[in-house]
Structure formats: structure tokens, C-alpha cells
Coordinates of C-alpha atoms and ligand atoms in Angstrom, one line a residue:
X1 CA 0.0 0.0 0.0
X2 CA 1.1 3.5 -0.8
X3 CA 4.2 2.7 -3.0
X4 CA 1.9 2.4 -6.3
X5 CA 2.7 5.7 -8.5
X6 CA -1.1 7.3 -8.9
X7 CA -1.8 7.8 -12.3
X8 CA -1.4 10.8 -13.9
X9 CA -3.6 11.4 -17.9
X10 CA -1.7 12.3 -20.3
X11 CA -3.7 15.3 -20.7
X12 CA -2.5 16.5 -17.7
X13 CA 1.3 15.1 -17.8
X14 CA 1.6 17.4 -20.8
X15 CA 1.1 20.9 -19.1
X16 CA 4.3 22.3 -19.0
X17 CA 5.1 24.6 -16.0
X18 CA 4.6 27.8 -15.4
X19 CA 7.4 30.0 -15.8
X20 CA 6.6 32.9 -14.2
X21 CA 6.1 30.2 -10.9
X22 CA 10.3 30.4 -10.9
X23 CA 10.4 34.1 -10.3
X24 CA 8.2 34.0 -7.5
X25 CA 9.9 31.2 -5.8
X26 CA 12.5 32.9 -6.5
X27 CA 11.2 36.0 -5.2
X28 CA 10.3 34.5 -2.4
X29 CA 13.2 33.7 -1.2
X30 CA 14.9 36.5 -1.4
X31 CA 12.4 38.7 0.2
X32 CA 12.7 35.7 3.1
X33 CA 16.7 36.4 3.3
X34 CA 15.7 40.0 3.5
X35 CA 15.8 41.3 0.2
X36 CA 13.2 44.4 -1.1
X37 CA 11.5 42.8 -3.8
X38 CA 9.4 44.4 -6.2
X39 CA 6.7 42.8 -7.6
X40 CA 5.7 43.5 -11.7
X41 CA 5.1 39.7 -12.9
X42 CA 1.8 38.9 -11.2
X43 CA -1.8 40.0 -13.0
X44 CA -3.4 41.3 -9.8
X45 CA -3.7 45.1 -8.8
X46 CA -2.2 46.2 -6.0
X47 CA -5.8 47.7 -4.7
X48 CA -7.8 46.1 -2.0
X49 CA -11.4 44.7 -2.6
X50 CA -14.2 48.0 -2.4
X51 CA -15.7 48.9 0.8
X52 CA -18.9 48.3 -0.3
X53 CA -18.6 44.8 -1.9
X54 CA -16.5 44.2 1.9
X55 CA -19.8 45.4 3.8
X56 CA -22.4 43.3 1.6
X57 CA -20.1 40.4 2.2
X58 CA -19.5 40.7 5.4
X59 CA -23.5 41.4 6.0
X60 CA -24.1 38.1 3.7
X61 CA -21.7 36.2 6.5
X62 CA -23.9 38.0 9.4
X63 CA -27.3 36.6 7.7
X64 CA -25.8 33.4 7.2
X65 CA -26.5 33.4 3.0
X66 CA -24.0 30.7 2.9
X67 CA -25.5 28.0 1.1
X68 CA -26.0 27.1 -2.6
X69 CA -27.6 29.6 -4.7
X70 CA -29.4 29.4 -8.1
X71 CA -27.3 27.2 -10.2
X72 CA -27.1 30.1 -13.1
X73 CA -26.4 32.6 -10.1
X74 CA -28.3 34.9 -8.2
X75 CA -31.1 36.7 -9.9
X76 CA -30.5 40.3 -8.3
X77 CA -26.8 39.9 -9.8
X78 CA -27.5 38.3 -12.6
X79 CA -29.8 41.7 -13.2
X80 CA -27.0 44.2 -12.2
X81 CA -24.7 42.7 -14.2
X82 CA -26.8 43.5 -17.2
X83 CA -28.1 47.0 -16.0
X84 CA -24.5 47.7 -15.9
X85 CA -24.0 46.3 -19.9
X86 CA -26.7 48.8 -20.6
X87 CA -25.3 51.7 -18.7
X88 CA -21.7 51.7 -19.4
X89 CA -21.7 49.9 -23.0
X90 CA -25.8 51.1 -24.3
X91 CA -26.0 46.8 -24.8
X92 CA -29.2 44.9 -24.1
X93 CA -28.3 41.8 -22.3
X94 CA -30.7 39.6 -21.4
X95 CA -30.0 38.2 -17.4
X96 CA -30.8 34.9 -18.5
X97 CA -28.5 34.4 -20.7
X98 CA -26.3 35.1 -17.7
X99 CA -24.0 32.6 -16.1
X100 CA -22.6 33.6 -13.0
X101 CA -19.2 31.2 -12.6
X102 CA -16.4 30.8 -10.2
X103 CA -14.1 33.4 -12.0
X104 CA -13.5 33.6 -15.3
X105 CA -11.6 30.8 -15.3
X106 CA -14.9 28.9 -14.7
X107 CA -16.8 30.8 -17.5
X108 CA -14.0 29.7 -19.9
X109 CA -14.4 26.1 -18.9
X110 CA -18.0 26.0 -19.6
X111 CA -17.8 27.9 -22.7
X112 CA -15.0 25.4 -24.1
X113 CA -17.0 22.3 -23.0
X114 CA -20.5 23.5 -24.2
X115 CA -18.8 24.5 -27.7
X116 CA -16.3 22.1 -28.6
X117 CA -16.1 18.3 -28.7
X118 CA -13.2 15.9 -28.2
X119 CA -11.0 16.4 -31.5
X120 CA -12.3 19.3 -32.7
X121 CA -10.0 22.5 -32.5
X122 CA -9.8 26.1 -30.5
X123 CA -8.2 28.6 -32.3
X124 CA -6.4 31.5 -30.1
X125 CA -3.5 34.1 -30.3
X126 CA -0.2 33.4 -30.1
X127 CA 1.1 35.4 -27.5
X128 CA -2.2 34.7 -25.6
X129 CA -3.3 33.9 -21.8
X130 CA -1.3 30.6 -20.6
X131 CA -4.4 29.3 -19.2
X132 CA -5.9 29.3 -22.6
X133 CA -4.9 26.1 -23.8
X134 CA -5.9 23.9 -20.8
X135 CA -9.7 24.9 -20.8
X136 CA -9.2 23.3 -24.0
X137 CA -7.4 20.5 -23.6
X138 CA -9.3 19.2 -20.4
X139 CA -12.6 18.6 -22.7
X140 CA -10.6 16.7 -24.9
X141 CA -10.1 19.5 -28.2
X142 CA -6.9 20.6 -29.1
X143 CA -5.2 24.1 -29.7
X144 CA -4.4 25.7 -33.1
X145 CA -2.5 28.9 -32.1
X146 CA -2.6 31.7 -34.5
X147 CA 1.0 33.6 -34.4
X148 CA 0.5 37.1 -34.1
X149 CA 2.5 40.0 -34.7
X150 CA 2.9 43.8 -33.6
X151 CA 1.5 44.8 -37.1
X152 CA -2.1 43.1 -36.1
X153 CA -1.4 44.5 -32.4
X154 CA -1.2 40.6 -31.8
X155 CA -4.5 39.4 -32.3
X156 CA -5.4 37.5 -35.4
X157 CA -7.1 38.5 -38.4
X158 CA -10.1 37.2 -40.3
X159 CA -7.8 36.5 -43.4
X160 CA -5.3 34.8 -41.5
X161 CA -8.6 32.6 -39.8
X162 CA -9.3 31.9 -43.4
X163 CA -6.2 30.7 -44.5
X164 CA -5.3 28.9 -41.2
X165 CA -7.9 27.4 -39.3
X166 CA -8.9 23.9 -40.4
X167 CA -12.6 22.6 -40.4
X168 CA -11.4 20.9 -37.1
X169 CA -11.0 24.4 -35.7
X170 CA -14.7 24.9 -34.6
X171 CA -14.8 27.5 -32.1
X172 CA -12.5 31.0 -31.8
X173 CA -11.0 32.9 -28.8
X174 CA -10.3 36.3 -28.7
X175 CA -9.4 38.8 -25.8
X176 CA -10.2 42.1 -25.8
X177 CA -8.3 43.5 -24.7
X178 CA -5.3 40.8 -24.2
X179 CA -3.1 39.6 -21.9
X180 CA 0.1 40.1 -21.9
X181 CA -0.4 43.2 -24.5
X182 CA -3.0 44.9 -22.9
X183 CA -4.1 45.6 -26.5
X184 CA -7.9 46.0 -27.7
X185 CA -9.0 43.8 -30.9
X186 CA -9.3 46.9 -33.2
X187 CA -13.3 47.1 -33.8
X188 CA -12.7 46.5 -37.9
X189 CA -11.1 43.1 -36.9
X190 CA -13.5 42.1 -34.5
X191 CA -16.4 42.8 -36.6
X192 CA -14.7 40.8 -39.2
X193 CA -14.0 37.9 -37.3
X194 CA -17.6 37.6 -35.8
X195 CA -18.8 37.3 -38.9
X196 CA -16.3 34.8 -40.0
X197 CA -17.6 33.1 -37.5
X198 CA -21.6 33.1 -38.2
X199 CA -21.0 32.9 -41.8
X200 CA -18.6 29.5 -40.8
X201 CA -20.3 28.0 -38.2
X202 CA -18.1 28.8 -36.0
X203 CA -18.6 29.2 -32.1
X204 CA -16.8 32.8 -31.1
X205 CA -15.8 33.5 -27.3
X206 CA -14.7 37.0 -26.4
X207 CA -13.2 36.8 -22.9
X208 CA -13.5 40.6 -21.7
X209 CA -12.5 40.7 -18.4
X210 CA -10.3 43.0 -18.6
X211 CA -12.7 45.7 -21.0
X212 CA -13.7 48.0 -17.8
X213 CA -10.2 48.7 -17.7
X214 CA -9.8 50.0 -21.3
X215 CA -8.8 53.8 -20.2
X216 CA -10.3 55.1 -23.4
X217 CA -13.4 55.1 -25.7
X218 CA -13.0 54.2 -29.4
X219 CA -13.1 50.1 -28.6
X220 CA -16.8 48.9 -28.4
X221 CA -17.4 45.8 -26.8
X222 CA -18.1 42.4 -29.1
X223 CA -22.2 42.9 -27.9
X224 CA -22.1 46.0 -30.2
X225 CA -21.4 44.1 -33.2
X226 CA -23.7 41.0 -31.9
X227 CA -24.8 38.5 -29.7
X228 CA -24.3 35.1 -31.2
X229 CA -21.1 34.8 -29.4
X230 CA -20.2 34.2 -26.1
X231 CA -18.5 37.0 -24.1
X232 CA -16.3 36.3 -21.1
X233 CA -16.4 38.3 -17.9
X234 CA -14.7 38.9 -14.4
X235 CA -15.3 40.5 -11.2
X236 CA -11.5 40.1 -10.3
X237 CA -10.0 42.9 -12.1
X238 CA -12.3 45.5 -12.3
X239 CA -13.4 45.3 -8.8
X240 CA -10.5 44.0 -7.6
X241 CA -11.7 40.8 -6.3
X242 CA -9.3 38.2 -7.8
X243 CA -9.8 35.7 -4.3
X244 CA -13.4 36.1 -4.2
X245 CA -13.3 33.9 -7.5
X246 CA -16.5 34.9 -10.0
X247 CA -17.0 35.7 -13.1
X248 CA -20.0 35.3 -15.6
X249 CA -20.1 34.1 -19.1
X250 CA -23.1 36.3 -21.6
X251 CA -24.4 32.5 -23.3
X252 CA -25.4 32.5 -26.9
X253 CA -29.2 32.2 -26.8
X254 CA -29.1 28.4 -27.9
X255 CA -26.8 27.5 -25.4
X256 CA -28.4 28.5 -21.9
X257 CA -30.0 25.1 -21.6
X258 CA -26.6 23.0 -21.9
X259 CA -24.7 25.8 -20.3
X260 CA -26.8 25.8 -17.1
X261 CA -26.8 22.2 -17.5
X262 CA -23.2 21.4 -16.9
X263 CA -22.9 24.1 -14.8
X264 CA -25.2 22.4 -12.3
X265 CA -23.2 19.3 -12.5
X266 CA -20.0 21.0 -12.3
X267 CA -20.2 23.4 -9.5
X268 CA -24.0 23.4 -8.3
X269 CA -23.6 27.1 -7.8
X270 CA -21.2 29.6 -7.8
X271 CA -19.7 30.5 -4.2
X272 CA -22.9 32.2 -2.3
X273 CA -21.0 35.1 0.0
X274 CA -18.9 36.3 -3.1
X275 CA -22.4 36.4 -5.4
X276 CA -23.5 38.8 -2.2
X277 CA -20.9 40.3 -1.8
X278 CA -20.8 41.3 -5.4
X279 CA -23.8 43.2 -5.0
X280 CA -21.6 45.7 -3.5
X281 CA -20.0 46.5 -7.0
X282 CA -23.1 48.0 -8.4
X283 CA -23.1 50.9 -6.0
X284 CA -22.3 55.0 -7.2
X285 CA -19.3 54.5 -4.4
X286 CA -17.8 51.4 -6.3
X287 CA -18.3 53.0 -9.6
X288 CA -16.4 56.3 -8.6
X289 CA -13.3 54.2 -7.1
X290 CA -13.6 51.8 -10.1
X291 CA -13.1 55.0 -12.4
X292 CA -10.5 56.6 -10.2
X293 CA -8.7 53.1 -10.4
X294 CA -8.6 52.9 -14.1
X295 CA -7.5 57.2 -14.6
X296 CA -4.5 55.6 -11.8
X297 CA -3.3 52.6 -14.2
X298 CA -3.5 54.9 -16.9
X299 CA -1.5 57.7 -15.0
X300 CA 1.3 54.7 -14.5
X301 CA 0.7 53.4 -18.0
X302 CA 1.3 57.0 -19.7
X303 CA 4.7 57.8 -17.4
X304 CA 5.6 53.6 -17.3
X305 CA 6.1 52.8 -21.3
X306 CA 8.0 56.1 -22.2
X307 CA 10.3 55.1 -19.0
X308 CA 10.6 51.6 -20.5
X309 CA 11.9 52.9 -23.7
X310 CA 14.3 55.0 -22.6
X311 CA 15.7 52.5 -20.6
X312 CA 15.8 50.5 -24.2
X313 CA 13.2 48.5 -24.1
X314 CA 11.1 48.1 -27.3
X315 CA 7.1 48.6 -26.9
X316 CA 6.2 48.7 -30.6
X317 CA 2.5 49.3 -29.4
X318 CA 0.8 51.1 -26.7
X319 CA -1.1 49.4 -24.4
X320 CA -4.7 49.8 -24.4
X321 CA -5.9 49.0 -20.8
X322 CA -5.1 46.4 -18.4
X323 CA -2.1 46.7 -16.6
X324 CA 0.3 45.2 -18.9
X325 CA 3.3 46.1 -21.0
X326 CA 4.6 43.7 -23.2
X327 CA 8.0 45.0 -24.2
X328 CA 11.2 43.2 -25.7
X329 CA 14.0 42.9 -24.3
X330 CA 16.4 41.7 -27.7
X331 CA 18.9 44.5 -26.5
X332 CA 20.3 42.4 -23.4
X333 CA 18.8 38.7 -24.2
X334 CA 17.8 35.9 -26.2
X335 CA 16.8 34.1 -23.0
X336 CA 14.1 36.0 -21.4
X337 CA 13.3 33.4 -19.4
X338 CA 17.0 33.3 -17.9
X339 CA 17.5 36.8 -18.2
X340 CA 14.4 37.7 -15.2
X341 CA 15.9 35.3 -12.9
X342 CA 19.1 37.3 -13.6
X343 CA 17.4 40.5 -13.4
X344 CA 15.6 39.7 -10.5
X345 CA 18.7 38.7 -8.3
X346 CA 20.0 41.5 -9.1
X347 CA 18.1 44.4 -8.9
X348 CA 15.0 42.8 -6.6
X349 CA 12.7 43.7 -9.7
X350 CA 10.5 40.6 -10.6
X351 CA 8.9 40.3 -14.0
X352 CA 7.2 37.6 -16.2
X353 CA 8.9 35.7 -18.9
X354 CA 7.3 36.2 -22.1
X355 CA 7.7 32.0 -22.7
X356 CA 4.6 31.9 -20.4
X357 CA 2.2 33.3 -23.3
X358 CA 3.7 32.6 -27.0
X359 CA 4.9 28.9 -28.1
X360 CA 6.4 31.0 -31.1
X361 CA 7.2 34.5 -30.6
X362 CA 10.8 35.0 -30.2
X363 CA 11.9 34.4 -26.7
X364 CA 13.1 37.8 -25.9
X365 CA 9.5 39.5 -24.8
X366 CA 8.8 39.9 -21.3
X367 CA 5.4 41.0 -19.6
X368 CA 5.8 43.7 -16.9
X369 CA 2.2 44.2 -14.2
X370 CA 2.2 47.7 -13.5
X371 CA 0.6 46.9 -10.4
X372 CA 2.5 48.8 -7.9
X373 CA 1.6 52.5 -7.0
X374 CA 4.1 55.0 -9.1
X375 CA 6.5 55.7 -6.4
X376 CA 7.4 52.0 -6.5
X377 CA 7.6 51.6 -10.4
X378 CA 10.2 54.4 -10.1
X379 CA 11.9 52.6 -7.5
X380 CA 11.6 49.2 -10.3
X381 CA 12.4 51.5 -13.0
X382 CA 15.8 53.3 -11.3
X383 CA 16.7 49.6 -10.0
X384 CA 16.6 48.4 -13.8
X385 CA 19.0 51.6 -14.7
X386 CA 21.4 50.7 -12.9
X387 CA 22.2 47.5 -14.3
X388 CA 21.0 47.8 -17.6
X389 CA 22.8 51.3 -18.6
Ligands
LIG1 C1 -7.2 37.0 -20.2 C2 -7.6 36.4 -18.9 N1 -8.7 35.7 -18.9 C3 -9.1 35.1 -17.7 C4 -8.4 35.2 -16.5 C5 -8.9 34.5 -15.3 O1 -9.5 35.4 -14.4 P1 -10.4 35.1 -13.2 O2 -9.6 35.5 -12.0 O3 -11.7 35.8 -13.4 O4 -10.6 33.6 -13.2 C6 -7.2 35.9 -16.5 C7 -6.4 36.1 -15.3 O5 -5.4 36.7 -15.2 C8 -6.8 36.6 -17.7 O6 -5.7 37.3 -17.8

């Protein structure tokens, strides 16, 4: 008993690690041995949750909601989150085509297992999300990665769909904007791509989580330009509420039964005090801090990527939203993954290998978060001077 090796799919044996899991190790151990590390590689904001999404939680925990909800999610959010599509976008979304999930991450499960079958193919961008590919691969499709360039501010293209996808590729996945690029899909290319899609047969998934944080007009959502397509969507970066873990995905109106469906099996319901808590986002308080949020990761963005490039990095295009840069580092390295270990030890300066999103871009990109406040990107950005001059 115990010595028998448990058995691991081969699905799973063939995730490769996650790179940017050696900087923070390695981070970690040199702020244990005293060391002032800053942190740029992880995709959370350094704000804390909003007072009132705290107080609703914490009043949800007083009342004892703490059992299942509505499989789908609860109705008052469900409702919110579409009053607040009509408000901020002018979009009609109907709450019942409204899946409340645990994250995104949970939305992007269900959309890849309602949509695709064993065999058939998800096409995405190349650099994309790392998590992409798993969603995928855990329902059994595979990944056809679409390699992307600065000129197409790294998404894909509806002629390059056209000349690449195969009829196994049955469903595509865009972010708008993207991680690590921070970039918007520009509107002519989404529209473009949707309709690639409908006219194909094609099942589209838009993952906008990060859309709120677009700092300025001139991108319309996906739901402008339809609403056959499923659109992806997160309560951890906007409202700062990456633990609470929920999301929602907007289900194409044929498939709310099947969604619902395996989302009742799967999960039951999404996590009860975070749904309540939730609530909390739809306030004119969380709305005014969301917005002074977004001007402050634009203030950092707008003094962060001129600072980059005159330290000699390259940012061929400027981020969009998000909290990203995605510069390359081909002045010092061909390694990048090597290269922010070395950085890190020595300058205390911890950013993201760009290996962790692109199978095929060339391995000199890093991502840096700007998810510090200013004073401490300085600090990152003086650091980086000193050993990079
Ligand atoms: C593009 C993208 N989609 C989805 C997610 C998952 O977000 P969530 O915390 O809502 O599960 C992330 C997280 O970083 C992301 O960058």
C-alpha cells in the first residue's frame, strides 16, 4: 500500500510549468533572506477589494447566505450585471443568458465544454493567456495557435482565420483587450472575425474581463457588433476581487439550456458570500473608485512605457488597458526566461517571462504588471537603470 505511482492522464502530464512560478519562488526567497522585492510579474492590482462589496459580504456572513444559490447565479446579480452592460456599453443583455461562474476561469471552462467536442479544434492568439490552452485541452479539443505579430497589435485576423484554421478548428478565442499586450482587438477586426464566424459556423468566445479597464473610448465591446457569441467576464479585475473567484459568461441564446446544465453538475452554484458580496460593485461609491482606479493605471501606463523605452526596451505598441506592457527585451537577451531570474537577483525587480504566453514569438518579450503604485515603479524603473545602462 502507498508505493503504487497514482496515475497521472496524459492530458495533464503534458502541461508544461509555469514559468513565471520560478520568479516568484524565487522571489520569495529573497524577500525571506531580507531582500526588497518588487513585484511587476503577477496580474493582480495592488488595490484592495471596495468597501462596499466588503460590507455586503460581510453582511451576507452576518445573515448566514452561505448555502447554494441558483445554479445560473443569483437573480438580483444576474440583473445588475446586465443593468451595468446597458449603462456603461448602451448593450441589451438579457440576465438569462447570464452565467454567474467561479471566475473567469470557470466561464472559460463552460464555454469550451459546451462549444467544442473531443477532437475538434480552439483557435487563439499566439502570445495569448497561458491558461488558454488547458480549458481546451481538459474537454478533450486541441489548440491551433494563430502567431500574431505587432503589425495586427497581436490578435489574429479574419484573413489569416481563413487561410489557417482547419474545419477541425470549430470554435474562436479572442481577448479584448489581451493579456500580456494589454491591447484591444481593433473594432474593424473584431467585426470581421464575428462574422467569419456566423458565416462559418463557428462558435466565437470574447473573454473581456479586462474591457472595464480600457482607459479610453474608441473600442466597443463584441455585444455592439452581436450576440451570437459568447463574451467572457470577471469580477476580479475591475473590482479587484481576484480571491473572491466569479466571473460570468453572456451564453449565446441556444446555449443557456446546456450551459446551465453542466454548470449544475460541475459546480452546483457559484460561491454564495462572493455572489452577495458582489452586490456591493453596483453601488455609485464602487463606480467612482472603479473609475479613479482605471485614470491611476492609466496615470502609470502613460509615465511607465516612455520610461521603459528609454531604458531601451522596445514597446512597438501602446497598451490599451489592463495593466500590462509587453516589451522586448532583444537589447540584453535571447533568454528571457534566464534573463528575469538574472534580473531579478540582481536588482529585486521581478517580472514575467514572455515564454509563459507565446509557443512561437521570439523568446526575448517579457510582460511587466504595473501593479505597484508610481512611487514603486520608479523605485523598479531606477533599479533596472542601474544594471541595464
Ligand atoms: C485574459 C484572462 N482571462 C481570464 C483570466 C482568469 O480570471 P479570473 O480571476 O476571473 O478567473 C485571466 C487572469 O489573469 C486573464 O488574464
Amino acid at each position: 500500500m502507498g508505493d503504487k505511482t497514482p496515475a497521472i492522464s496524459r492530458r495533464v502530464a503534458e502541461i508544461p510549468p509555469f514559468y513565471v512560478m520560478d520568479i516568484v519562488r524565487r522571489a520569495q526567497r529573497l524577500e525571506a533572506a531580507g531582500r526588497d522585492v518588487i513585484h511587476l510579474e503577477v496580474g493582480e492590482p495592488d488595490f484592495a477589494t471596495p468597501p462596499d462589496v466588503l460590507a455586503a459580504g460581510t453582511a451576507a456572513l452576518a445573515m448566514g447566505r452561505t448555502r447554494y444559490t441558483e445554479s445560473q447565479g443569483l437573480p438580483e446579480l444576474r440583473r445588475a450585471i446586465a443593468t451595468r452592460y446597458q449603462q456603461t456599453q448602451g448593450v441589451q443583455v438579457d440576465p438569462d443568458r447570464i452565467q454567474v461562474t467561479a471566475g473567469a476561469s470557470g466561464a472559460l471552462l463552460l464555454a469550451t465544454a459546451v462549444s467544442l467536442d473531443p477532437g475538434e479544434g480552439l483557435l487563439m492568439a499566439d502570445p495569448g493567456y497561458p491558461c488558454n490552452p488547458w480549458f481546451a485541452k481538459t474537454v478533450g479539443a486541441s489548440v491551433h495557435r494563430l502567431t500574431t505579430t505587432v503589425a495586427t497589435a497581436f490578435h489574429p485576423t479574419r484573413m489569416q482565420c481563413e487561410a489557417e484554421a482547419t474545419e477541425h478548428d470549430r470554435a474562436l478565442l479572442l481577448a479584448h483587450p489581451a493579456n500580456p499586450t494589454g491591447l484591444a482587438v481593433p473594432s474593424r477586426a473584431l467585426v470581421e472575425m464575428l462574422a467569419w464566424c456566423t458565416e462559418t459556423q463557428r462558435t466565437a468566445i470574447v473573454d473581456e474581463i479586462y474591457f472595464d479597464l480600457l482607459f479610453n473610448p474608441g473600442h466597443p465591446g463584441s455585444l455592439h457588433f452581436g450576440s451570437a457569441h459568447w463574451v467572457i467576464g470577471s469580477f476580479s479585475k475591475t473590482f479587484n476581487m481576484t480571491g473572491w473567484r466569479l466571473g460570468w459568461a453572456i451564453v449565446p441564446e441556444g446555449a443557456v439550456e446546456a450551459t446551465t446544465k453542466l454548470a449544475q453538475h460541475l459546480f452546483i452554484s457559484p460561491p454564495s458570500v462572493a455572489q452577495y458580496a458582489a452586490l456591493g460593485c453596483f453601488t455609485e461609491d464602487t463606480a467612482r473608485l472603479v473609475r479613479q482606479r482605471r485614470a491611476e493605471l492609466a496615470a502609470r501606463r502613460d509615465q511607465l512605457v516612455p520610461a521603459l523605452k528609454a531604458l531601451g526596451f522596445a514597446v512597438p505598441v501602446f497598451p490599451d488597458g489592463a495593466f500590462y506592457v509587453f516589451a522586448d527585451a532583444c537589447r540584453w537577451t535571447s533568454d528571457s526566461r534566464a534573463w528575469c531570474l538574472e534580473i531579478l537577483d540582481a536588482t529585486g525587480v521581478a517580472m514575467t517571462p514572455g515564454v509563459d504566453f507565446s509557443d512561437r514569438l521570439s523568446p526575448t518579450w517579457i510582460r511587466i504588471a504595473y501593479t505597484q503604485p508610481w512611487d514603486r515603479l520608479e523605485d523598479a524603473l531606477n533599479r533596472l537603470a542601474g544594471v541595464l545602462r
